[in-house]
Each structure stands twice: as C-alpha cells, then as structure tokens.
Amino acid sequence: MRKKRRRNKKRLPVIPLFFIASAGAAGFYVTRTAEGIGIGIVAYFVLYIAFKIWLRSLKTRKLRKSGIREVDKMTGEDFERFLGELFKRRGFKVSYTATSGDYGADLILKDGKDIIAVQAKRYSGTVGVKAVQEIIGAVKMYEATEAWVVTNSHFTRQAEKLADINDVYLINRDELIQIMLNKR
C-alpha cells in the first residue's frame, strides 16, 4: 500500500505541470509574446478553479435532490454532508465536526440561540442505544441546547426509551422522508 502511494505522489505533479506548460505554450502561440505565457497560465488557473467550483456545486445539487433510495446508498460521510445541506435549506447554520474524535456529534446546527448537536447514522439495520449515548455525551462538549439522532433507518425500543428519558430528539426513516419532501 505504501509503495503505491509513493509512486502516485511522484506521478501526480507531472500531470498538472504538463497542463500548466501547455497553457503557457498556448498563450505564447496566440500572442507570440512572453506576456502570453503568463496570460495562458492565469487562464488555466481560472478555468481550473471554475471547474472545481462547478464539480462541487454538482455534488451539492445531487445531494439536495437525493431521495431516500440514494440516501440508502450513501457512505456515512456523504450522509452527513447530505444532512448538512438539508438543514441549511431549513435555515440552520451548519458546521461539521472532525471525522474522528468528534465526541459523538457529526453536525452542529445553530438556529438563533439554540445549538443542536446531531448524530448522523446511515444504517441498513436498526439504530441502537449506543447512538443515543454518544449524542448525550456530545451535548456538554459542544454546549448544545438540544441533541438529535438522525437515521435513514429505525430505532430500537431501548434507544427510543433512553432518548425519551434524556430529551434526545430521534428522526427516523419516516420523518427523514417527510423532511426531504417538505422543501422550502
């Protein structure tokens, strides 16, 4: 595995350098001046950045239009980003926690004075007590006023009971579908 990474690191700089050199050569070919080289390289970077922004907007648009079947196929990280976009559309300010060492919260939502810690669980089976326990622990860490667990699945009875006792709001598959359908 490490050998492949080292090889890829050596090869990667060659491709962008080729495109930069090509852009400079194209600029020189069009203008026949040294300034044309700079113009070509600047044009390359502008187009490259515009392309990256376009790709990101495509991915965001795709996440926004996702139905529950697409949600079921997402990875855990994609599900977190999808929920972030969904909650942004509903007027929340969304911030994402680190993928590891997140203290049980995947998203932090802000709505006025309310801070909501959200645990996202994209599961094919039922979500158990552990998810509720994790978000309970995250409440104090993020100074949250509310705690939510969101899943594309359903919760066990034990998870529902623990959530009820600790005022954790559970959003299961059915409610998630309703949220997705109620577009603003």
CSV table of C-alpha atoms in Angstrom, one decimal:
chain,number,residue,atom,x,y,z
A,1,MET,CA,0.0,0.0,0.0
A,2,ARG,CA,2.7,2.5,0.9
A,3,LYS,CA,4.7,1.7,-2.3
A,4,LYS,CA,1.6,2.6,-4.4
A,5,ARG,CA,1.2,5.9,-2.5
A,6,ARG,CA,4.8,6.9,-3.1
A,7,ARG,CA,4.6,6.1,-6.8
A,8,ASN,CA,1.4,8.2,-7.1
A,9,LYS,CA,3.0,11.1,-5.3
A,10,LYS,CA,5.8,11.1,-7.8
A,11,ARG,CA,3.5,10.9,-10.8
A,12,LEU,CA,0.9,13.5,-9.6
A,13,PRO,CA,3.0,16.7,-10.0
A,14,VAL,CA,3.8,15.8,-13.6
A,15,ILE,CA,0.2,16.0,-14.9
A,16,PRO,CA,-0.6,19.5,-13.5
A,17,LEU,CA,2.8,20.7,-14.7
A,18,PHE,CA,2.1,19.4,-18.2
A,19,PHE,CA,-1.2,21.3,-18.3
A,20,ILE,CA,0.3,24.5,-16.9
A,21,ALA,CA,3.1,24.3,-19.5
A,22,SER,CA,0.5,23.6,-22.2
A,23,ALA,CA,-1.5,26.6,-21.1
A,24,GLY,CA,1.7,28.8,-21.3
A,25,ALA,CA,2.5,27.4,-24.7
A,26,ALA,CA,-1.0,28.1,-25.9
A,27,GLY,CA,-0.8,31.7,-24.6
A,28,PHE,CA,2.5,32.2,-26.4
A,29,TYR,CA,1.2,30.6,-29.6
A,30,VAL,CA,-1.8,33.0,-29.6
A,31,THR,CA,0.1,36.3,-28.7
A,32,ARG,CA,3.6,35.5,-29.7
A,33,THR,CA,4.8,37.3,-26.6
A,34,ALA,CA,6.2,36.4,-23.2
A,35,GLU,CA,3.2,38.0,-21.6
A,36,GLY,CA,1.0,35.5,-23.5
A,37,ILE,CA,2.7,32.7,-21.5
A,38,GLY,CA,1.5,34.4,-18.2
A,39,ILE,CA,-1.9,35.0,-19.6
A,40,GLY,CA,-2.2,31.4,-20.7
A,41,ILE,CA,-1.2,30.2,-17.2
A,42,VAL,CA,-3.5,32.6,-15.4
A,43,ALA,CA,-6.4,31.5,-17.8
A,44,TYR,CA,-5.6,27.8,-16.9
A,45,PHE,CA,-5.8,28.5,-13.2
A,46,VAL,CA,-9.1,30.5,-13.6
A,47,LEU,CA,-10.6,27.6,-15.6
A,48,TYR,CA,-9.3,25.1,-13.2
A,49,ILE,CA,-10.9,26.9,-10.2
A,50,ALA,CA,-14.1,27.4,-12.1
A,51,PHE,CA,-14.2,23.7,-12.9
A,52,LYS,CA,-13.6,22.7,-9.3
A,53,ILE,CA,-16.4,25.0,-8.1
A,54,TRP,CA,-18.7,23.6,-10.8
A,55,LEU,CA,-18.0,20.0,-9.7
A,56,ARG,CA,-18.7,20.9,-6.0
A,57,SER,CA,-22.0,22.6,-7.0
A,58,LEU,CA,-23.0,19.5,-9.0
A,59,LYS,CA,-22.3,17.3,-5.9
A,60,THR,CA,-24.2,19.6,-3.7
A,61,ARG,CA,-27.1,19.7,-6.1
A,62,LYS,CA,-27.1,16.0,-6.3
A,63,LEU,CA,-27.2,15.7,-2.5
A,64,ARG,CA,-30.1,18.1,-2.3
A,65,LYS,CA,-32.1,16.2,-4.9
A,66,SER,CA,-31.4,12.9,-3.3
A,67,GLY,CA,-34.3,10.6,-2.5
A,68,ILE,CA,-34.3,8.0,0.3
A,69,ARG,CA,-33.0,5.3,-2.1
A,70,GLU,CA,-30.0,7.4,-2.9
A,71,VAL,CA,-29.5,8.1,0.8
A,72,ASP,CA,-29.5,4.3,1.5
A,73,LYS,CA,-26.6,4.0,-0.9
A,74,MET,CA,-24.5,6.8,0.6
A,75,THR,CA,-21.5,6.4,2.8
A,76,GLY,CA,-21.6,7.7,6.3
A,77,GLU,CA,-19.7,10.9,5.3
A,78,ASP,CA,-21.9,11.5,2.3
A,79,PHE,CA,-25.0,11.1,4.6
A,80,GLU,CA,-23.5,13.7,7.0
A,81,ARG,CA,-23.0,16.2,4.1
A,82,PHE,CA,-26.5,15.4,2.8
A,83,LEU,CA,-28.0,16.2,6.2
A,84,GLY,CA,-25.9,19.4,6.3
A,85,GLU,CA,-27.4,20.6,3.0
A,86,LEU,CA,-30.9,19.5,4.1
A,87,PHE,CA,-30.6,21.5,7.4
A,88,LYS,CA,-29.1,24.5,5.6
A,89,ARG,CA,-32.2,24.6,3.4
A,90,ARG,CA,-34.3,24.7,6.5
A,91,GLY,CA,-32.5,27.8,7.8
A,92,PHE,CA,-29.9,26.3,10.1
A,93,LYS,CA,-26.2,27.3,10.2
A,94,VAL,CA,-24.3,24.1,9.9
A,95,SER,CA,-20.8,23.2,10.9
A,96,TYR,CA,-19.2,19.7,10.6
A,97,THR,CA,-17.2,18.1,13.3
A,98,ALA,CA,-14.0,16.1,12.7
A,99,THR,CA,-14.5,12.6,11.3
A,100,SER,CA,-12.6,11.1,14.2
A,101,GLY,CA,-12.6,12.4,17.8
A,102,ASP,CA,-16.0,14.1,17.3
A,103,TYR,CA,-17.2,13.3,20.8
A,104,GLY,CA,-20.4,11.8,19.4
A,105,ALA,CA,-21.7,14.6,17.2
A,106,ASP,CA,-21.4,14.8,13.5
A,107,LEU,CA,-23.1,18.1,12.8
A,108,ILE,CA,-23.6,21.2,14.9
A,109,LEU,CA,-26.7,23.2,14.0
A,110,LYS,CA,-27.3,26.8,15.1
A,111,ASP,CA,-30.7,28.5,15.0
A,112,GLY,CA,-30.6,31.8,16.9
A,113,LYS,CA,-29.6,30.9,20.4
A,114,ASP,CA,-30.2,27.2,20.0
A,115,ILE,CA,-27.2,24.9,19.4
A,116,ILE,CA,-28.1,21.4,18.3
A,117,ALA,CA,-25.7,18.5,18.3
A,118,VAL,CA,-26.6,16.0,15.7
A,119,GLN,CA,-25.5,12.3,15.4
A,120,ALA,CA,-26.0,11.0,11.8
A,121,LYS,CA,-26.4,7.2,11.4
A,122,ARG,CA,-26.8,5.9,7.9
A,123,TYR,CA,-27.6,2.2,8.7
A,124,SER,CA,-29.2,-0.7,6.9
A,125,GLY,CA,-30.3,-2.2,10.3
A,126,THR,CA,-31.9,-0.6,13.4
A,127,VAL,CA,-30.0,2.1,15.4
A,128,GLY,CA,-29.4,1.1,19.0
A,129,VAL,CA,-28.7,2.7,22.3
A,130,LYS,CA,-25.1,3.5,21.5
A,131,ALA,CA,-26.0,6.3,19.1
A,132,VAL,CA,-28.2,7.9,21.8
A,133,GLN,CA,-25.4,7.6,24.4
A,134,GLU,CA,-22.9,9.2,22.1
A,135,ILE,CA,-25.1,12.2,21.4
A,136,ILE,CA,-25.8,12.6,25.1
A,137,GLY,CA,-22.1,12.8,25.7
A,138,ALA,CA,-21.7,15.4,23.0
A,139,VAL,CA,-24.2,17.8,24.4
A,140,LYS,CA,-21.9,19.2,27.1
A,141,MET,CA,-18.9,19.0,24.9
A,142,TYR,CA,-20.4,21.4,22.3
A,143,GLU,CA,-22.5,23.3,24.9
A,144,ALA,CA,-25.6,22.3,22.9
A,145,THR,CA,-29.2,23.1,24.0
A,146,GLU,CA,-30.6,20.1,22.1
A,147,ALA,CA,-29.5,16.7,20.9
A,148,TRP,CA,-30.7,14.9,17.8
A,149,VAL,CA,-30.0,11.5,16.2
A,150,VAL,CA,-30.9,11.2,12.5
A,151,THR,CA,-31.1,7.9,10.6
A,152,ASN,CA,-32.2,6.6,7.3
A,153,SER,CA,-33.4,3.5,9.3
A,154,HIS,CA,-35.4,3.0,12.5
A,155,PHE,CA,-34.5,2.9,16.2
A,156,THR,CA,-34.7,0.1,18.7
A,157,ARG,CA,-37.2,0.4,21.6
A,158,GLN,CA,-34.3,0.7,24.0
A,159,ALA,CA,-32.9,3.6,22.0
A,160,GLU,CA,-36.3,5.3,22.0
A,161,LYS,CA,-36.6,4.8,25.7
A,162,LEU,CA,-33.2,6.3,26.5
A,163,ALA,CA,-33.8,9.2,24.1
A,164,ASP,CA,-37.1,9.9,25.8
A,165,ILE,CA,-35.6,10.0,29.3
A,166,ASN,CA,-32.7,12.3,28.1
A,167,ASP,CA,-34.7,14.6,25.8
A,168,VAL,CA,-33.0,13.4,22.7
A,169,TYR,CA,-35.0,14.0,19.5
A,170,LEU,CA,-34.9,11.0,17.2
A,171,ILE,CA,-35.5,11.4,13.5
A,172,ASN,CA,-36.2,8.0,11.9
A,173,ARG,CA,-36.6,7.0,8.2
A,174,ASP,CA,-40.2,8.1,8.0
A,175,GLU,CA,-39.6,11.5,9.5
A,176,LEU,CA,-36.5,12.0,7.3
A,177,ILE,CA,-38.5,11.3,4.2
A,178,GLN,CA,-41.1,13.9,5.4
A,179,ILE,CA,-38.3,16.4,5.9
A,180,MET,CA,-36.8,15.7,2.5
A,181,LEU,CA,-40.3,16.1,0.8
A,182,ASN,CA,-41.1,19.4,2.7
A,183,LYS,CA,-38.8,21.6,0.7
A,184,ARG,CA,-38.6,25.3,1.5
